[in-house]
PDB file of C-alpha atoms in Angstrom:
ATOM      1  CA  MET T 239      18.786   2.692  23.849  1.00 49.00           C
ATOM      2  CA  ALA T 240      16.940   4.387  20.988  1.00 70.00           C
ATOM      3  CA  LEU T 241      14.324   2.422  19.116  1.00 79.00           C
ATOM      4  CA  GLU T 242      14.907   2.332  15.398  1.00 89.00           C
ATOM      5  CA  ILE T 243      13.713   0.345  12.423  1.00 95.00           C
ATOM      6  CA  ASP T 244      16.535  -1.842  11.178  1.00 96.00           C
ATOM      7  CA  LEU T 245      15.626  -4.039   8.218  1.00 98.00           C
ATOM      8  CA  ALA T 246      19.160  -4.927   7.190  1.00 97.00           C
ATOM      9  CA  ASP T 247      19.354  -8.303   5.424  1.00 94.00           C
ATOM     10  CA  ARG T 248      15.574  -8.329   4.919  1.00 98.00           C
ATOM     11  CA  ILE T 249      14.236  -9.088   1.433  1.00 98.00           C
ATOM     12  CA  VAL T 250      11.179  -6.970   0.641  1.00 98.00           C
ATOM     13  CA  LEU T 251       8.833  -7.010  -2.359  1.00 99.00           C
ATOM     14  CA  VAL T 252       6.807  -3.864  -3.078  1.00 98.00           C
ATOM     15  CA  THR T 253       4.177  -4.202  -5.784  1.00 98.00           C
ATOM     16  CA  GLY T 254       3.782  -1.034  -7.814  1.00 98.00           C
ATOM     17  CA  GLY T 255       6.910   0.161  -6.041  1.00 98.00           C
ATOM     18  CA  VAL T 256       8.205   2.516  -8.732  1.00 98.00           C
ATOM     19  CA  ARG T 257       5.680   5.380  -8.711  1.00 96.00           C
ATOM     20  CA  GLY T 258       3.598   7.409  -6.306  1.00 96.00           C
ATOM     21  CA  VAL T 259       3.023   5.841  -2.899  1.00 98.00           C
ATOM     22  CA  GLY T 260       4.895   2.720  -3.954  1.00 98.00           C
ATOM     23  CA  ALA T 261       8.070   4.673  -4.707  1.00 98.00           C
ATOM     24  CA  GLY T 262       7.895   6.227  -1.244  1.00 98.00           C
ATOM     25  CA  VAL T 263       7.488   2.798   0.330  1.00 98.00           C
ATOM     26  CA  SER T 264      10.470   1.489  -1.636  1.00 98.00           C
ATOM     27  CA  ARG T 265      12.652   4.438  -0.580  1.00 98.00           C
ATOM     28  CA  VAL T 266      11.828   4.035   3.106  1.00 98.00           C
ATOM     29  CA  PHE T 267      12.604   0.310   3.100  1.00 98.00           C
ATOM     30  CA  LEU T 268      15.886   0.992   1.305  1.00 98.00           C
ATOM     31  CA  ALA T 269      16.755   3.612   3.929  1.00 98.00           C
ATOM     32  CA  ALA T 270      15.998   1.042   6.653  1.00 98.00           C
ATOM     33  CA  GLY T 271      18.602  -1.284   5.140  1.00 98.00           C
ATOM     34  CA  ALA T 272      16.351  -3.732   3.296  1.00 98.00           C
ATOM     35  CA  THR T 273      16.938  -5.202  -0.130  1.00 98.00           C
ATOM     36  CA  VAL T 274      13.937  -3.979  -2.103  1.00 98.00           C
ATOM     37  CA  ILE T 275      12.464  -5.653  -5.153  1.00 98.00           C
ATOM     38  CA  ALA T 276       9.846  -3.461  -6.805  1.00 98.00           C
ATOM     39  CA  CYS T 277       7.548  -4.928  -9.423  1.00 98.00           C
ATOM     40  CA  ALA T 278       5.316  -3.193 -11.939  1.00 97.00           C
ATOM     41  CA  ARG T 279       4.408  -3.580 -15.566  1.00 95.00           C
ATOM     42  CA  ARG T 280       6.821  -0.777 -16.513  1.00 95.00           C
ATOM     43  CA  PRO T 281      10.076   0.371 -14.884  1.00 95.00           C
ATOM     44  CA  ALA T 282      10.459   3.705 -13.126  1.00 91.00           C
ATOM     45  CA  GLU T 283      11.147   6.820 -15.189  1.00 89.00           C
ATOM     46  CA  ALA T 284      13.781   7.876 -12.637  1.00 90.00           C
ATOM     47  CA  PRO T 285      15.946   5.774 -10.299  1.00 93.00           C
ATOM     48  CA  ILE T 286      14.332   4.753  -7.009  1.00 96.00           C
ATOM     49  CA  GLU T 287      17.113   4.907  -4.444  1.00 97.00           C
ATOM     50  CA  ALA T 288      18.064   5.929  -0.919  1.00 97.00           C
ATOM     51  CA  ASP T 289      21.426   6.212   0.808  1.00 93.00           C
ATOM     52  CA  GLY T 290      23.211   5.172  -2.370  1.00 95.00           C
ATOM     53  CA  ARG T 291      21.199   1.966  -2.764  1.00 96.00           C
ATOM     54  CA  ALA T 292      18.598   1.256  -5.440  1.00 98.00           C
ATOM     55  CA  ILE T 293      15.678  -1.097  -5.977  1.00 98.00           C
ATOM     56  CA  ASP T 294      15.848  -4.280  -8.002  1.00 98.00           C
ATOM     57  CA  PHE T 295      13.091  -3.940 -10.602  1.00 98.00           C
ATOM     58  CA  LEU T 296      11.189  -6.949 -11.916  1.00 98.00           C
ATOM     59  CA  SER T 297       8.405  -6.678 -14.472  1.00 98.00           C
ATOM     60  CA  CYS T 298       5.161  -8.365 -13.439  1.00 98.00           C
ATOM     61  CA  ASP T 299       1.431  -8.196 -14.103  1.00 98.00           C
ATOM     62  CA  ILE T 300       0.138  -9.028 -10.635  1.00 98.00           C
ATOM     63  CA  ARG T 301      -3.269  -9.975 -12.076  1.00 98.00           C
ATOM     64  CA  ASP T 302      -1.716 -12.917 -13.919  1.00 98.00           C
ATOM     65  CA  ALA T 303      -0.971 -16.073 -11.931  1.00 98.00           C
ATOM     66  CA  ASP T 304       1.850 -17.208 -14.211  1.00 98.00           C
ATOM     67  CA  SER T 305       3.532 -13.800 -14.055  1.00 98.00           C
ATOM     68  CA  VAL T 306       3.265 -13.778 -10.256  1.00 98.00           C
ATOM     69  CA  GLY T 307       4.685 -17.288 -10.087  1.00 98.00           C
ATOM     70  CA  VAL T 308       7.717 -16.259 -12.138  1.00 98.00           C
ATOM     71  CA  LEU T 309       8.158 -13.165  -9.941  1.00 98.00           C
ATOM     72  CA  ILE T 310       8.230 -15.074  -6.652  1.00 98.00           C
ATOM     73  CA  ASP T 311      10.392 -17.871  -8.081  1.00 98.00           C
ATOM     74  CA  THR T 312      12.897 -15.290  -9.363  1.00 98.00           C
ATOM     75  CA  ILE T 313      13.094 -13.616  -5.949  1.00 98.00           C
ATOM     76  CA  ARG T 314      13.587 -16.946  -4.203  1.00 98.00           C
ATOM     77  CA  GLU T 315      16.269 -18.051  -6.680  1.00 98.00           C
ATOM     78  CA  ARG T 316      18.070 -14.690  -6.590  1.00 98.00           C
ATOM     79  CA  TYR T 317      17.888 -13.962  -2.850  1.00 98.00           C
ATOM     80  CA  GLY T 318      16.993 -17.271  -1.209  1.00 98.00           C
ATOM     81  CA  ARG T 319      14.084 -15.884   0.796  1.00 98.00           C
ATOM     82  CA  LEU T 320      11.261 -13.324   0.991  1.00 98.00           C
ATOM     83  CA  ASP T 321      10.723 -11.590   4.324  1.00 98.00           C
ATOM     84  CA  CYS T 322       8.108  -8.953   3.556  1.00 98.00           C
ATOM     85  CA  LEU T 323       5.506  -8.214   0.912  1.00 99.00           C
ATOM     86  CA  VAL T 324       3.907  -4.788   0.579  1.00 99.00           C
ATOM     87  CA  ASN T 325       0.800  -5.019  -1.598  1.00 98.00           C
ATOM     88  CA  ASN T 326       0.713  -1.459  -2.892  1.00 98.00           C
ATOM     89  CA  ALA T 327      -0.266  -1.707  -6.573  1.00 98.00           C
ATOM     90  CA  GLY T 328      -3.809  -0.556  -7.287  1.00 97.00           C
ATOM     91  CA  GLY T 329      -5.959   2.445  -8.034  1.00 96.00           C
ATOM     92  CA  ALA T 330      -8.921   3.443 -10.148  1.00 95.00           C
ATOM     93  CA  PRO T 331      -9.901   6.201 -12.586  1.00 94.00           C
ATOM     94  CA  PHE T 332     -12.983   8.290 -11.837  1.00 93.00           C
ATOM     95  CA  ALA T 333     -16.160   6.687 -13.204  1.00 96.00           C
ATOM     96  CA  LEU T 334     -19.728   6.951 -11.953  1.00 97.00           C
ATOM     97  CA  ALA T 335     -21.045   3.523 -11.019  1.00 97.00           C
ATOM     98  CA  ALA T 336     -24.198   3.876 -13.141  1.00 97.00           C
ATOM     99  CA  ASP T 337     -22.144   4.601 -16.246  1.00 97.00           C
ATOM    100  CA  ALA T 338     -19.272   2.134 -15.896  1.00 98.00           C
ATOM    101  CA  SER T 339     -19.435  -1.256 -17.594  1.00 98.00           C
ATOM    102  CA  LYS T 340     -19.431  -4.651 -15.932  1.00 98.00           C
ATOM    103  CA  ASN T 341     -15.959  -5.229 -17.363  1.00 98.00           C
ATOM    104  CA  PHE T 342     -14.705  -1.946 -15.873  1.00 98.00           C
ATOM    105  CA  HIS T 343     -15.942  -2.854 -12.400  1.00 98.00           C
ATOM    106  CA  ALA T 344     -14.492  -6.365 -12.703  1.00 98.00           C
ATOM    107  CA  LYS T 345     -11.043  -5.033 -13.625  1.00 98.00           C
ATOM    108  CA  ILE T 346     -11.033  -2.604 -10.688  1.00 98.00           C
ATOM    109  CA  VAL T 347     -11.906  -5.365  -8.226  1.00 98.00           C
ATOM    110  CA  GLU T 348      -9.367  -7.689  -9.837  1.00 98.00           C
ATOM    111  CA  LEU T 349      -6.515  -5.169  -9.503  1.00 98.00           C
ATOM    112  CA  ASN T 350      -7.345  -3.929  -6.007  1.00 98.00           C
ATOM    113  CA  LEU T 351      -8.542  -7.114  -4.288  1.00 98.00           C
ATOM    114  CA  LEU T 352      -7.921 -10.327  -6.208  1.00 98.00           C
ATOM    115  CA  ALA T 353      -4.390  -9.459  -7.363  1.00 98.00           C
ATOM    116  CA  PRO T 354      -3.135  -8.714  -3.822  1.00 98.00           C
ATOM    117  CA  LEU T 355      -4.627 -12.037  -2.721  1.00 98.00           C
ATOM    118  CA  LEU T 356      -2.832 -13.791  -5.588  1.00 98.00           C
ATOM    119  CA  VAL T 357       0.554 -12.269  -4.712  1.00 98.00           C
ATOM    120  CA  SER T 358      -0.027 -12.913  -1.003  1.00 99.00           C
ATOM    121  CA  GLN T 359      -0.734 -16.601  -1.636  1.00 98.00           C
ATOM    122  CA  ALA T 360       2.533 -16.971  -3.550  1.00 98.00           C
ATOM    123  CA  ALA T 361       4.521 -15.041  -0.933  1.00 98.00           C
ATOM    124  CA  ASN T 362       2.946 -16.991   1.924  1.00 98.00           C
ATOM    125  CA  ALA T 363       4.028 -20.276   0.359  1.00 98.00           C
ATOM    126  CA  VAL T 364       7.637 -19.089   0.666  1.00 98.00           C
ATOM    127  CA  MET T 365       7.302 -17.450   4.080  1.00 98.00           C
ATOM    128  CA  GLN T 366       5.709 -20.491   5.695  1.00 98.00           C
ATOM    129  CA  GLN T 367       8.877 -22.476   4.972  1.00 98.00           C
ATOM    130  CA  GLN T 368      11.193 -19.904   6.594  1.00 98.00           C
ATOM    131  CA  PRO T 369      12.206 -20.162  10.270  1.00 97.00           C
ATOM    132  CA  ASP T 370      11.355 -16.476  10.798  1.00 96.00           C
ATOM    133  CA  GLY T 371       8.199 -16.566   8.677  1.00 98.00           C
ATOM    134  CA  GLY T 372       7.349 -13.206   7.151  1.00 98.00           C
ATOM    135  CA  SER T 373       5.151 -10.146   7.097  1.00 98.00           C
ATOM    136  CA  ILE T 374       2.583  -8.854   4.601  1.00 99.00           C
ATOM    137  CA  VAL T 375       1.405  -5.246   4.592  1.00 99.00           C
ATOM    138  CA  ASN T 376      -1.608  -4.339   2.467  1.00 98.00           C
ATOM    139  CA  ILE T 377      -2.047  -0.722   1.369  1.00 98.00           C
ATOM    140  CA  SER T 378      -5.740   0.010   1.805  1.00 98.00           C
ATOM    141  CA  SER T 379      -7.699   3.256   1.649  1.00 98.00           C
ATOM    142  CA  VAL T 380     -10.166   5.423   3.519  1.00 98.00           C
ATOM    143  CA  SER T 381     -12.342   4.880   0.420  1.00 97.00           C
ATOM    144  CA  GLY T 382     -13.157   1.452   1.851  1.00 98.00           C
ATOM    145  CA  HIS T 383     -14.588   2.982   5.028  1.00 97.00           C
ATOM    146  CA  ARG T 384     -16.635   5.938   3.796  1.00 96.00           C
ATOM    147  CA  PRO T 385     -18.703   6.712   0.690  1.00 95.00           C
ATOM    148  CA  SER T 386     -16.526   6.641  -2.424  1.00 96.00           C
ATOM    149  CA  PRO T 387     -18.555   8.359  -5.183  1.00 96.00           C
ATOM    150  CA  GLY T 388     -16.880   8.052  -8.559  1.00 96.00           C
ATOM    151  CA  THR T 389     -14.740   5.131  -7.376  1.00 96.00           C
ATOM    152  CA  ALA T 390     -17.378   2.848  -5.877  1.00 98.00           C
ATOM    153  CA  ALA T 391     -15.849  -0.451  -7.024  1.00 98.00           C
ATOM    154  CA  TYR T 392     -12.452   0.688  -5.756  1.00 98.00           C
ATOM    155  CA  GLY T 393     -13.893   1.542  -2.337  1.00 98.00           C
ATOM    156  CA  ALA T 394     -15.626  -1.822  -2.162  1.00 98.00           C
ATOM    157  CA  ALA T 395     -12.407  -3.609  -3.104  1.00 98.00           C
ATOM    158  CA  LYS T 396     -10.439  -1.749  -0.412  1.00 98.00           C
ATOM    159  CA  ALA T 397     -13.051  -2.673   2.190  1.00 98.00           C
ATOM    160  CA  GLY T 398     -12.489  -6.234   1.037  1.00 98.00           C
ATOM    161  CA  ILE T 399      -8.718  -5.880   1.464  1.00 98.00           C
ATOM    162  CA  ASP T 400      -9.120  -4.972   5.134  1.00 98.00           C
ATOM    163  CA  ASN T 401     -11.388  -7.944   5.764  1.00 98.00           C
ATOM    164  CA  LEU T 402      -9.027 -10.183   3.796  1.00 98.00           C
ATOM    165  CA  THR T 403      -6.133  -8.964   5.942  1.00 98.00           C
ATOM    166  CA  ALA T 404      -7.932  -9.900   9.147  1.00 98.00           C
ATOM    167  CA  SER T 405      -8.930 -13.316   7.802  1.00 98.00           C
ATOM    168  CA  LEU T 406      -5.484 -14.252   6.492  1.00 99.00           C
ATOM    169  CA  ALA T 407      -3.891 -13.068   9.738  1.00 99.00           C
ATOM    170  CA  VAL T 408      -5.809 -15.893  11.400  1.00 99.00           C
ATOM    171  CA  GLU T 409      -5.282 -18.486   8.655  1.00 98.00           C
ATOM    172  CA  TRP T 410      -1.539 -17.939   8.206  1.00 99.00           C
ATOM    173  CA  ALA T 411      -0.549 -17.390  11.842  1.00 98.00           C
ATOM    174  CA  PRO T 412       1.752 -17.800  13.632  1.00 98.00           C
ATOM    175  CA  ARG T 413       4.351 -17.892  10.883  1.00 98.00           C
ATOM    176  CA  VAL T 414       3.125 -14.917   8.822  1.00 98.00           C
ATOM    177  CA  ARG T 415       1.783 -11.592  10.108  1.00 98.00           C
ATOM    178  CA  LEU T 416      -0.653  -9.519   8.018  1.00 98.00           C
ATOM    179  CA  ASN T 417      -1.679  -5.909   8.562  1.00 98.00           C
ATOM    180  CA  SER T 418      -3.134  -3.098   6.481  1.00 98.00           C
ATOM    181  CA  LEU T 419      -2.679   0.656   6.229  1.00 98.00           C
ATOM    182  CA  ILE T 420      -5.892   2.625   5.699  1.00 98.00           C
ATOM    183  CA  VAL T 421      -4.456   5.566   3.792  1.00 98.00           C
ATOM    184  CA  GLY T 422      -6.046   8.968   3.192  1.00 97.00           C
ATOM    185  CA  PRO T 423      -5.184  11.464   0.432  1.00 96.00           C
ATOM    186  CA  VAL T 424      -1.525  11.369  -0.585  1.00 97.00           C
ATOM    187  CA  ASP T 425       0.324  14.081  -2.493  1.00 95.00           C
ATOM    188  CA  THR T 426       1.924  12.301  -5.463  1.00 92.00           C
ATOM    189  CA  GLU T 427       2.649  13.092  -9.087  1.00 81.00           C
ATOM    190  CA  GLN T 428      -0.966  12.126  -9.796  1.00 78.00           C
ATOM    191  CA  SER T 429      -2.509  14.522  -7.263  1.00 79.00           C
ATOM    192  CA  ARG T 430      -3.212  17.273  -9.769  1.00 73.00           C
ATOM    193  CA  LEU T 431      -5.243  14.871 -11.905  1.00 71.00           C
ATOM    194  CA  HIS T 432      -7.550  14.304  -8.940  1.00 74.00           C
ATOM    195  CA  TYR T 433      -7.543  17.701  -7.216  1.00 82.00           C
ATOM    196  CA  GLY T 434      -6.696  20.258  -9.923  1.00 81.00           C
ATOM    197  CA  ASP T 435      -3.809  22.696  -9.599  1.00 87.00           C
ATOM    198  CA  GLN T 436      -1.626  23.352  -6.553  1.00 88.00           C
ATOM    199  CA  ASP T 437      -4.374  25.517  -5.054  1.00 87.00           C
ATOM    200  CA  GLY T 438      -6.691  22.505  -5.254  1.00 89.00           C
ATOM    201  CA  VAL T 439      -4.119  20.239  -3.609  1.00 90.00           C
ATOM    202  CA  ASP T 440      -3.609  22.783  -0.827  1.00 91.00           C
ATOM    203  CA  ALA T 441      -7.359  23.187  -0.366  1.00 92.00           C
ATOM    204  CA  VAL T 442      -7.787  19.437   0.076  1.00 92.00           C
ATOM    205  CA  GLY T 443      -4.930  19.474   2.590  1.00 95.00           C
ATOM    206  CA  ARG T 444      -6.727  22.092   4.658  1.00 94.00           C
ATOM    207  CA  THR T 445      -9.708  19.745   5.100  1.00 93.00           C
ATOM    208  CA  ILE T 446      -7.438  17.290   6.949  1.00 96.00           C
ATOM    209  CA  PRO T 447      -6.953  17.875  10.702  1.00 96.00           C
ATOM    210  CA  LEU T 448      -3.148  17.761  10.425  1.00 97.00           C
ATOM    211  CA  GLY T 449      -3.344  20.434   7.733  1.00 96.00           C
ATOM    212  CA  ARG T 450      -1.813  18.586   4.803  1.00 96.00           C
ATOM    213  CA  MET T 451      -2.039  15.502   2.654  1.00 96.00           C
ATOM    214  CA  ALA T 452       0.293  12.596   3.363  1.00 97.00           C
ATOM    215  CA  THR T 453       3.559  12.162   1.523  1.00 97.00           C
ATOM    216  CA  PRO T 454       4.515   8.779   0.027  1.00 98.00           C
ATOM    217  CA  ASP T 455       7.279   8.533   2.639  1.00 98.00           C
ATOM    218  CA  ASP T 456       4.694   8.973   5.434  1.00 98.00           C
ATOM    219  CA  VAL T 457       3.000   5.820   4.184  1.00 98.00           C
ATOM    220  CA  GLY T 458       6.330   4.064   3.733  1.00 98.00           C
ATOM    221  CA  ARG T 459       7.380   4.689   7.319  1.00 98.00           C
ATOM    222  CA  CYS T 460       4.165   3.143   8.619  1.00 98.00           C
ATOM    223  CA  ALA T 461       4.629   0.117   6.357  1.00 98.00           C
ATOM    224  CA  ALA T 462       8.214  -0.283   7.554  1.00 98.00           C
ATOM    225  CA  PHE T 463       7.053  -0.231  11.178  1.00 98.00           C
ATOM    226  CA  LEU T 464       4.500  -2.977  10.567  1.00 98.00           C
ATOM    227  CA  ALA T 465       7.093  -5.065   8.745  1.00 98.00           C
ATOM    228  CA  SER T 466       9.712  -4.621  11.453  1.00 98.00           C
ATOM    229  CA  PRO T 467      10.401  -6.511  14.700  1.00 96.00           C
ATOM    230  CA  LEU T 468       8.942  -3.509  16.552  1.00 97.00           C
ATOM    231  CA  ALA T 469       5.528  -4.797  15.415  1.00 98.00           C
ATOM    232  CA  ALA T 470       6.251  -8.444  16.184  1.00 98.00           C
ATOM    233  CA  TYR T 471       2.983  -8.813  18.111  1.00 98.00           C
ATOM    234  CA  VAL T 472       0.843  -6.828  15.671  1.00 98.00           C
ATOM    235  CA  SER T 473      -1.209  -8.900  13.232  1.00 98.00           C
ATOM    236  CA  GLY T 474      -4.683  -8.543  11.779  1.00 98.00           C
ATOM    237  CA  ALA T 475      -4.567  -4.795  12.437  1.00 98.00           C
ATOM    238  CA  ALA T 476      -5.650  -1.868  10.289  1.00 98.00           C
ATOM    239  CA  LEU T 477      -3.593   1.271  10.948  1.00 98.00           C
ATOM    240  CA  LEU T 478      -5.209   4.593  10.035  1.00 98.00           C
ATOM    241  CA  VAL T 479      -2.810   6.807   8.081  1.00 98.00           C
ATOM    242  CA  HIS T 480      -5.100   9.725   7.277  1.00 98.00           C
ATOM    243  CA  GLY T 481      -3.913  12.722   9.283  1.00 98.00           C
ATOM    244  CA  GLY T 482      -6.898  12.635  11.599  1.00 97.00           C
ATOM    245  CA  GLY T 483      -9.506  11.841   8.968  1.00 96.00           C
ATOM    246  CA  GLU T 484     -12.133  14.179   7.579  1.00 90.00           C
ATOM    247  CA  ARG T 485     -13.748  17.012   9.470  1.00 87.00           C
ATOM    248  CA  PRO T 486     -17.503  16.242   9.706  1.00 88.00           C
ATOM    249  CA  ALA T 487     -19.464  18.259   7.153  1.00 86.00           C
ATOM    250  CA  PHE T 488     -22.104  19.242   9.725  1.00 89.00           C
ATOM    251  CA  LEU T 489     -19.545  21.339  11.577  1.00 85.00           C
ATOM    252  CA  ALA T 490     -19.106  23.607   8.559  1.00 83.00           C
ATOM    253  CA  ALA T 491     -22.867  23.848   8.064  1.00 88.00           C
ATOM    254  CA  SER T 492     -23.635  24.597  11.707  1.00 87.00           C
ATOM    255  CA  THR T 493     -24.457  28.168  12.723  1.00 89.00           C
ATOM    256  CA  ALA T 494     -23.190  27.585  16.270  1.00 84.00           C
ATOM    257  CA  ALA T 495     -20.016  29.443  17.160  1.00 72.00           C
ATOM    258  CA  VAL T 496     -18.491  26.422  18.898  1.00 62.00           C
ATOM    259  CA  GLY T 497     -16.718  24.002  16.562  1.00 56.00           C
ATOM    260  CA  ARG T 498     -16.892  26.170  13.457  1.00 56.00           C
ATOM    261  CA  GLN T 499     -13.832  26.637  11.290  1.00 55.00           C
ATOM    262  CA  SER T 500     -12.800  30.226  10.582  1.00 50.00           C
TER     263      SER T 500
END
């Protein structure tokens, strides 16, 4: 019997699920049969759909407790349950730490660490009352596990997300499972803002052992696995989704023939 991810009849919330990585996550969950609610401050510019099914969009500022409360109450009233939360919304513009204001740093930490905690608390309150509990997947970043120049507060917040995941996996067990995806560079509509033109995107891809950047659907498939019954005994884990990571800089600098890239 083939193993497959079947999320039919599951109710899934994806924060920031209308653009970039979030849109890929939403599409994968739709393809797996789930009912997907995607929240963001603004709706998608193009329909987010898969196999003839589309997301249910709800507007929400995940940094605001009242807005989050309305979001979760609406989902519970409309669908009767919430089986999975994917905390995807986040990000940060480039800003050197010495130049950025206190308010700038505070907003980055709020969006990337405190807001996911806020949404998770609200989702957990629903999941704890369900016979089958629920699953929370946090989208983290390699920026939280290596130097993150130009996005220092973002990297610190993502390191916090992974620790938060491990802590809540203990606090909210056995009813609710929590895991995180430590994601490397992803090729989205925003890639050219970070890496330049297509040549720049391709050049970044060549630094990755698997030879390319991730696609949003790559991330979505990993999130769907962690949310599915196939990962029923996986909680408190951090799954690396980075194509093998970054080739150590010393290998390029070395004059030894062994290990050098051509």
